[in-house]
Short mmCIF file of C-alpha atoms in Angstrom, two decimals:
data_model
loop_
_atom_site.label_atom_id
_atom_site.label_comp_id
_atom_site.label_asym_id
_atom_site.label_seq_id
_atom_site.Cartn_x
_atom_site.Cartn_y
_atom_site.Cartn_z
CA UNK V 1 0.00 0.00 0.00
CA UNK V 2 1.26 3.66 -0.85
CA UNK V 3 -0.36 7.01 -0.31
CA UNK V 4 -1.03 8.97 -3.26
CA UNK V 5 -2.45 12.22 -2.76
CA UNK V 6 -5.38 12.18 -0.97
CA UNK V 7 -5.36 8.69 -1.33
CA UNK V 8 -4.41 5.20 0.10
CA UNK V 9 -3.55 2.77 -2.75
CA UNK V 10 -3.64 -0.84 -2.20
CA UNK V 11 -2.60 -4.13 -4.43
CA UNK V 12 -2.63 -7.24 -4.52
CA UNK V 13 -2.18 -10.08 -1.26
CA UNK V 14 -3.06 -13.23 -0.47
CA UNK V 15 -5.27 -15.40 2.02
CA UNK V 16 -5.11 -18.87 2.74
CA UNK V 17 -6.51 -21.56 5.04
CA UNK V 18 -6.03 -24.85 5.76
CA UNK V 19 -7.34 -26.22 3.03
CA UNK V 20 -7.04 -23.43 -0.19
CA UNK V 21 -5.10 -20.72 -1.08
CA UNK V 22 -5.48 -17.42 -3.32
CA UNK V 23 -3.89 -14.53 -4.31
CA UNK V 24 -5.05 -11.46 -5.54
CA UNK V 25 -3.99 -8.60 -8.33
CA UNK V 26 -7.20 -6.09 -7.42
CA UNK V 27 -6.63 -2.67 -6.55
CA UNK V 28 -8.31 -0.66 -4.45
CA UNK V 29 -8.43 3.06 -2.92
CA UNK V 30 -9.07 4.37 0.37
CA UNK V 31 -10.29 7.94 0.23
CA UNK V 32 -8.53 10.29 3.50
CA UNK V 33 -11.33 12.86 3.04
CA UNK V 34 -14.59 10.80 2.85
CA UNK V 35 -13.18 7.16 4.64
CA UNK V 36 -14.24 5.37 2.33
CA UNK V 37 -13.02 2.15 0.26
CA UNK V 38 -13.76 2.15 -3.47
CA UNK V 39 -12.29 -0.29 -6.21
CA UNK V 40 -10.57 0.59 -9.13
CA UNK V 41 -11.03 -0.77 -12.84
CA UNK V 42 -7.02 0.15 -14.65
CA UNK V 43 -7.82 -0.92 -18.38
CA UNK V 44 -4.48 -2.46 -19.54
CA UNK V 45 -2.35 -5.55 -18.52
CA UNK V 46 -1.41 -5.49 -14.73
CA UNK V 47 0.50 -7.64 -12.60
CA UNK V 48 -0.24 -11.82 -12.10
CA UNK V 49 -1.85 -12.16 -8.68
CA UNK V 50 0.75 -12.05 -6.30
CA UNK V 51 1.73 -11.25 -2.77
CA UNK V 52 4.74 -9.92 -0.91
CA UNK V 53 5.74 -6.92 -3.80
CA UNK V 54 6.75 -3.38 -3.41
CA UNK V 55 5.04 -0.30 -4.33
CA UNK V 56 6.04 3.44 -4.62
CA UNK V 57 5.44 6.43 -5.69
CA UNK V 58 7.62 8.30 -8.70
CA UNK V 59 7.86 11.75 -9.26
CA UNK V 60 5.77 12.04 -12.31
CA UNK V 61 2.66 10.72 -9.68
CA UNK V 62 2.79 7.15 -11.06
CA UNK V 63 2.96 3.99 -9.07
CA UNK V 64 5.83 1.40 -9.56
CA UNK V 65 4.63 -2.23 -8.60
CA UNK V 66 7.93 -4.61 -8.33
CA UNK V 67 8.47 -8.35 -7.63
CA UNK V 68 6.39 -10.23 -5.44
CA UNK V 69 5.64 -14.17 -4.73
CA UNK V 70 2.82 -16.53 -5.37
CA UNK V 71 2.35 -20.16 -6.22
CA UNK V 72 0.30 -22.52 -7.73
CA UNK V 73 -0.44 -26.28 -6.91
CA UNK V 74 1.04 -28.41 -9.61
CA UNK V 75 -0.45 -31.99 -7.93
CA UNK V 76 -2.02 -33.38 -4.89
CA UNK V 77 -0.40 -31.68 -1.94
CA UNK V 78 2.56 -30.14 -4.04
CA UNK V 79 2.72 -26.73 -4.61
CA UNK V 80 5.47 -24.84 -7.06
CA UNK V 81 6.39 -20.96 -5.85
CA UNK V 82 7.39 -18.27 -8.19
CA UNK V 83 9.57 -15.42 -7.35
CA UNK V 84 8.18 -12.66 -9.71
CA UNK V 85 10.82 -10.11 -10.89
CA UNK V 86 8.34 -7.85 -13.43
CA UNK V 87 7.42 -4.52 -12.47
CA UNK V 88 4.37 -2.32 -13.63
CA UNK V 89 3.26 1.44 -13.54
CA UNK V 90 -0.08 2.22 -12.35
CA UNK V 91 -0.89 5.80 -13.45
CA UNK V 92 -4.74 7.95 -14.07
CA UNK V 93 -5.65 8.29 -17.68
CA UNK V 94 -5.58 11.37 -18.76
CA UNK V 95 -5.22 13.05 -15.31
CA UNK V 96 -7.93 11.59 -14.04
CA UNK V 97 -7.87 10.13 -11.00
CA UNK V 98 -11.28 7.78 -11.57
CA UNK V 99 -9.70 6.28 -14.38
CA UNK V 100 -6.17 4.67 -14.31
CA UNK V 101 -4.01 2.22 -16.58
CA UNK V 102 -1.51 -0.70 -16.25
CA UNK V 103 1.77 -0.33 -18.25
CA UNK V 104 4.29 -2.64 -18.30
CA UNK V 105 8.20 -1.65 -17.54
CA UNK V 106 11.01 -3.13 -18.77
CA UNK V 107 14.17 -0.97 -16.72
CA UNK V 108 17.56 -1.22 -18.11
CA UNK V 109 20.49 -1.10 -16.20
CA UNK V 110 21.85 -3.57 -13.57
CA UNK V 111 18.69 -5.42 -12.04
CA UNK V 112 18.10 -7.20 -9.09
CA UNK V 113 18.39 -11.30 -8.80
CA UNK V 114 14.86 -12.69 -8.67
CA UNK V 115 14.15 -12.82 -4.93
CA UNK V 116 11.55 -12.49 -2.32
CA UNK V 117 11.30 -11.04 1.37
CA UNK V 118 13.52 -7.46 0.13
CA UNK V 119 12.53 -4.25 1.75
CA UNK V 120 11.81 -0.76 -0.02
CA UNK V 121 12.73 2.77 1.16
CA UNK V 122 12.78 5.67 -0.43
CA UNK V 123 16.07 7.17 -0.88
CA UNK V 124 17.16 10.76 -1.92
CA UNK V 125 16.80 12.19 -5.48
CA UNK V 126 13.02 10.26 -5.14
CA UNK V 127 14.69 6.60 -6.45
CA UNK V 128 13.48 3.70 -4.69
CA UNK V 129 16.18 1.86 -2.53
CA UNK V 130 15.77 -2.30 -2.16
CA UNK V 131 17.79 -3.91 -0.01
CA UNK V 132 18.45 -8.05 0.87
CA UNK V 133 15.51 -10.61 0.73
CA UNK V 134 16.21 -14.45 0.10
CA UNK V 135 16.10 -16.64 -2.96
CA UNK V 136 14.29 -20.28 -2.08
CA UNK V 137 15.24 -22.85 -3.89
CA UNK V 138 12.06 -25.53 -3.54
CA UNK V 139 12.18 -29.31 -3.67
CA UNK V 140 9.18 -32.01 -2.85
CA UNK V 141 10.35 -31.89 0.64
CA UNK V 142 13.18 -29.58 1.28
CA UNK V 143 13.53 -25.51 1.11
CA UNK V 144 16.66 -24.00 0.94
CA UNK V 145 17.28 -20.02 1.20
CA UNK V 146 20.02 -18.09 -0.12
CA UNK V 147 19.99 -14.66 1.54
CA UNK V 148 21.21 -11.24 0.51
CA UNK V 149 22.31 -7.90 1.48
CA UNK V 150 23.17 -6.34 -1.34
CA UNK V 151 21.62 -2.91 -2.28
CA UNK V 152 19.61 -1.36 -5.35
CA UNK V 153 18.30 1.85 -6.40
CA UNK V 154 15.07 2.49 -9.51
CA UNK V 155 15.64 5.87 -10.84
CA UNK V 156 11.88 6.18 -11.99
CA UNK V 157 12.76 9.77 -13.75
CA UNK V 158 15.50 7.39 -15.72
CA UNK V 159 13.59 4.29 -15.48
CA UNK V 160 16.77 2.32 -15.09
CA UNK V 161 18.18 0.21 -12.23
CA UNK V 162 21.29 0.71 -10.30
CA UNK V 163 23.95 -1.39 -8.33
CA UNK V 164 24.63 -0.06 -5.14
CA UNK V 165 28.43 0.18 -4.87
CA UNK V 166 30.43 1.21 -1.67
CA UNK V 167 33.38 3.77 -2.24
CA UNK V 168 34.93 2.97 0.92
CA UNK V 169 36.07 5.44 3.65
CA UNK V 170 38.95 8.06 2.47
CA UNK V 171 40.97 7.48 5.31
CA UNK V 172 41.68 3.73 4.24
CA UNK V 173 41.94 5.07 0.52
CA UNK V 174 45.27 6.70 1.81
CA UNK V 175 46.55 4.24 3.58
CA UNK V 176 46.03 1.51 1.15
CA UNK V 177 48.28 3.77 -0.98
CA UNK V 178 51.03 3.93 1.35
CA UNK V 179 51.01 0.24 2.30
CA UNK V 180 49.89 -1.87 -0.13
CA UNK V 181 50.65 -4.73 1.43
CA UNK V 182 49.38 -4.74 4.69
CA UNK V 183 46.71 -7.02 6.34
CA UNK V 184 43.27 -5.65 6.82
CA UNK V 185 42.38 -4.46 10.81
CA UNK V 186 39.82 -5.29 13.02
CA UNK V 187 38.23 -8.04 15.14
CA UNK V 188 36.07 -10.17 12.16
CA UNK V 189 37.51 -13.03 10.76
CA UNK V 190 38.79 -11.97 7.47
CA UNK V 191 39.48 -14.61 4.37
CA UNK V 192 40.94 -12.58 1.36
CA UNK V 193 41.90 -14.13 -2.15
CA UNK V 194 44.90 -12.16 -1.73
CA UNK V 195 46.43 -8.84 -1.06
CA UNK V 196 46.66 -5.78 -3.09
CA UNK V 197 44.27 -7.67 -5.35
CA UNK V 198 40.00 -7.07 -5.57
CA UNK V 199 39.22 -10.22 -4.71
CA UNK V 200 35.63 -10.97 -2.73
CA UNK V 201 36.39 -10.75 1.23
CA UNK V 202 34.48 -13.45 3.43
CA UNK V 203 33.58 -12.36 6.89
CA UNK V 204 32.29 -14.51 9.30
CA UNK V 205 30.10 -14.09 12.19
CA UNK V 206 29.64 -16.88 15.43
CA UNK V 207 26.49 -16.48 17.15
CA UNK V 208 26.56 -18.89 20.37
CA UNK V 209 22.84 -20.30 21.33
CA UNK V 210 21.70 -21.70 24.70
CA UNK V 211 22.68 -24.88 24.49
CA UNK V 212 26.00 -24.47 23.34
CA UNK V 213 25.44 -24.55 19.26
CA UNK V 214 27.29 -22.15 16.88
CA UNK V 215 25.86 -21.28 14.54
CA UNK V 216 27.98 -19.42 11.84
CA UNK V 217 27.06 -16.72 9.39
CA UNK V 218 29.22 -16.56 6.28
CA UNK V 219 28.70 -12.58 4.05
CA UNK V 220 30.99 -12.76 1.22
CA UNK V 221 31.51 -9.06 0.17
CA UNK V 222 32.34 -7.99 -3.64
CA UNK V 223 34.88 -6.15 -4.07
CA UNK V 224 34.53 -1.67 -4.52
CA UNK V 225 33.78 -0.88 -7.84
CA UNK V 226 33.51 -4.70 -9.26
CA UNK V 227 29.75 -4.89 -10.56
CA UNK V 228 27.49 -1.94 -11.25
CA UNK V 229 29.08 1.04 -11.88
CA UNK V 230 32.33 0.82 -14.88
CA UNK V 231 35.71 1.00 -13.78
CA UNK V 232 38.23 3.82 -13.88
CA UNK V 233 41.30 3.86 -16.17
CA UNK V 234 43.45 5.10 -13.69
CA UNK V 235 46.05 2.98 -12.75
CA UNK V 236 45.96 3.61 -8.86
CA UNK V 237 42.46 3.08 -8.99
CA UNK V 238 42.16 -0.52 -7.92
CA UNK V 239 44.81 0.36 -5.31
CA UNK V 240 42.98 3.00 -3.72
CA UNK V 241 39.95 1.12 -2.79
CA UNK V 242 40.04 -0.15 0.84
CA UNK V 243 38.73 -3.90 1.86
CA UNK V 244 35.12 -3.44 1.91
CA UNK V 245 33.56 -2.60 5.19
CA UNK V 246 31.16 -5.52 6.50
CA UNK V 247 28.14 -4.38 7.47
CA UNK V 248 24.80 -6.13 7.77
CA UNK V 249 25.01 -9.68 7.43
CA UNK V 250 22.54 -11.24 4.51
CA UNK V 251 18.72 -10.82 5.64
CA UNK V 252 14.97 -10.97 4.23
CA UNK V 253 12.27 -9.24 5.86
CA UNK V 254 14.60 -6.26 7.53
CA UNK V 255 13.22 -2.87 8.30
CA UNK V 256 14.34 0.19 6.46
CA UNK V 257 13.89 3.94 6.82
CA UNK V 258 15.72 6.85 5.43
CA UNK V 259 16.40 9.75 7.07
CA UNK V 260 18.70 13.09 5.72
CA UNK V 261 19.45 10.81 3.52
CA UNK V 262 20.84 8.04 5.81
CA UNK V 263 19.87 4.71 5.75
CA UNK V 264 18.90 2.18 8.64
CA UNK V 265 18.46 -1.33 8.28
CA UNK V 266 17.25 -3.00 11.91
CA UNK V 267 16.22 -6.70 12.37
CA UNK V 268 15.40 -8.94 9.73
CA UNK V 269 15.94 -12.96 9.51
CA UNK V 270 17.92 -15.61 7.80
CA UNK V 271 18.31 -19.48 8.44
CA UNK V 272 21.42 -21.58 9.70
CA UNK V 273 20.05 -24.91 8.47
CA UNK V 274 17.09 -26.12 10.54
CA UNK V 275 16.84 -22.91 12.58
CA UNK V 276 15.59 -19.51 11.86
CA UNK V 277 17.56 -16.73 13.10
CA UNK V 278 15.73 -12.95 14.44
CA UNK V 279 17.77 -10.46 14.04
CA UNK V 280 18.09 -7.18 16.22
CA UNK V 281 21.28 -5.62 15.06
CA UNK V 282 21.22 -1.85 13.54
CA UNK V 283 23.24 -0.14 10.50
CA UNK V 284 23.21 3.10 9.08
CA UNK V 285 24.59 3.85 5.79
CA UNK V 286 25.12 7.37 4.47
CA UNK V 287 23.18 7.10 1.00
CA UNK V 288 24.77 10.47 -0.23
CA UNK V 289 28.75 9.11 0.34
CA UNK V 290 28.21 5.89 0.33
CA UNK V 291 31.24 4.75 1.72
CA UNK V 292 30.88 2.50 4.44
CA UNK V 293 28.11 0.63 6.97
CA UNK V 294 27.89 1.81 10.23
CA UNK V 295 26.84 -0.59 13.17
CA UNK V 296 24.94 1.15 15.74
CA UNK V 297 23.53 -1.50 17.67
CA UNK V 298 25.23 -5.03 17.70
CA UNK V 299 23.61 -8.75 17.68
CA UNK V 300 23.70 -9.94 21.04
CA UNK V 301 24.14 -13.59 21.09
CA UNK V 302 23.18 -14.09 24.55
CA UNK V 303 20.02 -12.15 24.09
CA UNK V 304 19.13 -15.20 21.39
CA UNK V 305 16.18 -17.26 22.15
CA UNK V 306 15.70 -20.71 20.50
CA UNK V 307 12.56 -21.71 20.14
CA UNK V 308 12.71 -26.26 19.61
CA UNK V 309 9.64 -26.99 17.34
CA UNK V 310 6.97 -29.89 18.71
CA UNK V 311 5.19 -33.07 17.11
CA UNK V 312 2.23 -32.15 15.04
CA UNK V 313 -0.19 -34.08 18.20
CA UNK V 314 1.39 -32.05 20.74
CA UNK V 315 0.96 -28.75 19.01
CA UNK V 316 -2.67 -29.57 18.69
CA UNK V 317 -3.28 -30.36 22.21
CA UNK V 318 -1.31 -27.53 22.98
CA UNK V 319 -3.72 -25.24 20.73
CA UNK V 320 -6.96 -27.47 22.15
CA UNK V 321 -5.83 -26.78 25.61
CA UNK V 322 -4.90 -22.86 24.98
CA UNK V 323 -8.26 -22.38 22.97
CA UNK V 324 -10.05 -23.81 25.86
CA UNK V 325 -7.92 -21.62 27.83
CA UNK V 326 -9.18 -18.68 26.38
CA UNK V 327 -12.81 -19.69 26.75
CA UNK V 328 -12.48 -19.93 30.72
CA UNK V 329 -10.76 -16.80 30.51
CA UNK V 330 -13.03 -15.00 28.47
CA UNK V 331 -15.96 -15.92 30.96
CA UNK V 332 -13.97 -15.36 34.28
CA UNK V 333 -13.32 -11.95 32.85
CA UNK V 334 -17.08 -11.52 31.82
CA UNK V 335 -18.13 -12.55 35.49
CA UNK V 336 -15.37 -9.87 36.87
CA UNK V 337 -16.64 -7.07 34.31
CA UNK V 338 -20.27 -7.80 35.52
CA UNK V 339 -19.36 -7.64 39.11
CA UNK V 340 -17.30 -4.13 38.50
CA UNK V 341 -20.42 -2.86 37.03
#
């Protein structure tokens, strides 16, 4: 949902139950002056039904629709997911705002990898900022994620799609140049492909549970200046860029805002096999230098809660006894509301 105007915008979703699933492509406003809901026709061809996309606003007063995730049921009990990557402009005919059309986009530049679970902001210069999400790979019976935390920008004005690239900070510019050959600083386990060279940089995080099991987070980090954005002929040029800062590990599902033009990412998820990590950790990012993350607030470890998942007849006692639970409640409460009256 976006708010355009004096409107509230809404696409798409899904609902299911135990027993069916469906997702929608509909589109409907919500008026802020009279409260009220109202759906809209758009003649043209719009988005599949889908749930899970992005939507924002661009500066000529269109609507971008981007990505999403639905699936299908291919046989009994097997269902086949599909990580949309399309995107679509939802603008009035005409300059009318009772009458609106679907348009199909097709962006140039350097575009994301089909995922799901990335987050939108809106970053400076009114481009749209996605960052992370996870690409499931789906079997029968197995679901594997690979996560991300890489970072995009949609100039709408250009209608073309940009690599986020990190300059690193100046400081290690210059002393790069001095030293070439020194080993990179600081406390994170570092595995380069060598030195002086642009090779990707591994860093890897522990994170200790409860009971004793580490569970480690690999972020391979490209290289300054190696996708996106063309490099310079100058022959100091690879020399000059520092080891990429690490900053927030791979993650679907994080929270963004932007703020004089700053980024923060907090929270998010990913999965170490079997378990699925919460995150709580914050980063800023300054969207206008773009040189480095900044880690405001670290992952604690100990703060980590594991959560051991039941048998299928437990959980549904469990749920029998906590919805009867709630009945006895409901009426104790009912008997203590009636006595306070």
């Amino acid at each position: 949902m976006v708010a355009w105007k004096r409107q509230l915008i809404l696409f798409g979703g899904f609902h299911e139950s135990t027993r069916d699933y469906i997702y929608y492509n509909d589109v409907y406003a919500f008026n802020l002056d009279t409260f009220t809901w109202s759906k809209l026709s758009p003649s043209g061809t719009g988005p599949t039904p889908r749930s899970g996309c992005q939507m924002s606003v661009t500066p000529q007063g269109g609507i971008i629709v981007y990505g999403g995730y639905s699936k299908q049921r291919v046989k009994k009990d097997v269902d086949k997911g599909t990580r949309h990557s399309d995107m679509f402009l939802l603008k009035p005919e005409d300059g009318r705002e009772d009458k609106w059309v679907w348009t199909r986009m097709n962006p140039s530049g350097v575009r994301p990898t089909p995922r799901s679970g990335f987050s939108v902001a809106m970053a400076p210069n009114h481009q749209t900022l996605f960052f992370g999400g996870v690409c499931d790979e789906e079997e029968e019976e197995s679901l594997a994620g690979e996560f991300f935390n890489d970072l995009y920008f949609y100039d709408a004005t250009r209608n073309r799609w940009f690599e986020g690239q990190l300059k690193g900070p100046k400081s290690e510019k210059k002393k790069r140049r001095r030293g070439r050959r020194e080993e990179p600083e600081g406390g994170s386990k570092l595995a380069c492909g060598g030195t002086g060279t642009q090779a990707p940089v591994e860093v890897v995080k522990e994170v200790v549970a409860e009971d004793g099991t580490v569970v480690t987070i690999k972020q391979v980090l490209a290289a300054p200046g190696s996708a996106g954005q063309p490099q310079s002929e100058d022959e100091d040029s690879l020399e000059e860029a520092g080891s990429p800062t690490p900053g927030p590990c791979p993650r679907s599902n994080a929270m963004l805002a932007v703020k004089h033009g700053v980024l923060y990412v907090y929270g998010g998820m990913f999965e170490a096999g079997d378990r699925q990590v919460t995150l709580s950790d914050l980063h800023c990012l300054d969207l206008h230098r773009m040189e480095a993350w900044k880690a405001l607030v670290e992952m604690d470890p100990e703060t980590q809660e594991w959560l051991e998942e039941t048998d299928s007849e437990e959980d549904s006692e469990e749920v029998e006894g906590a919805e009867g639970g709630d009945e006895d409640e409901d009426e104790d409460s009912g008997e203590e509301s009636g006595v306070e009256d």
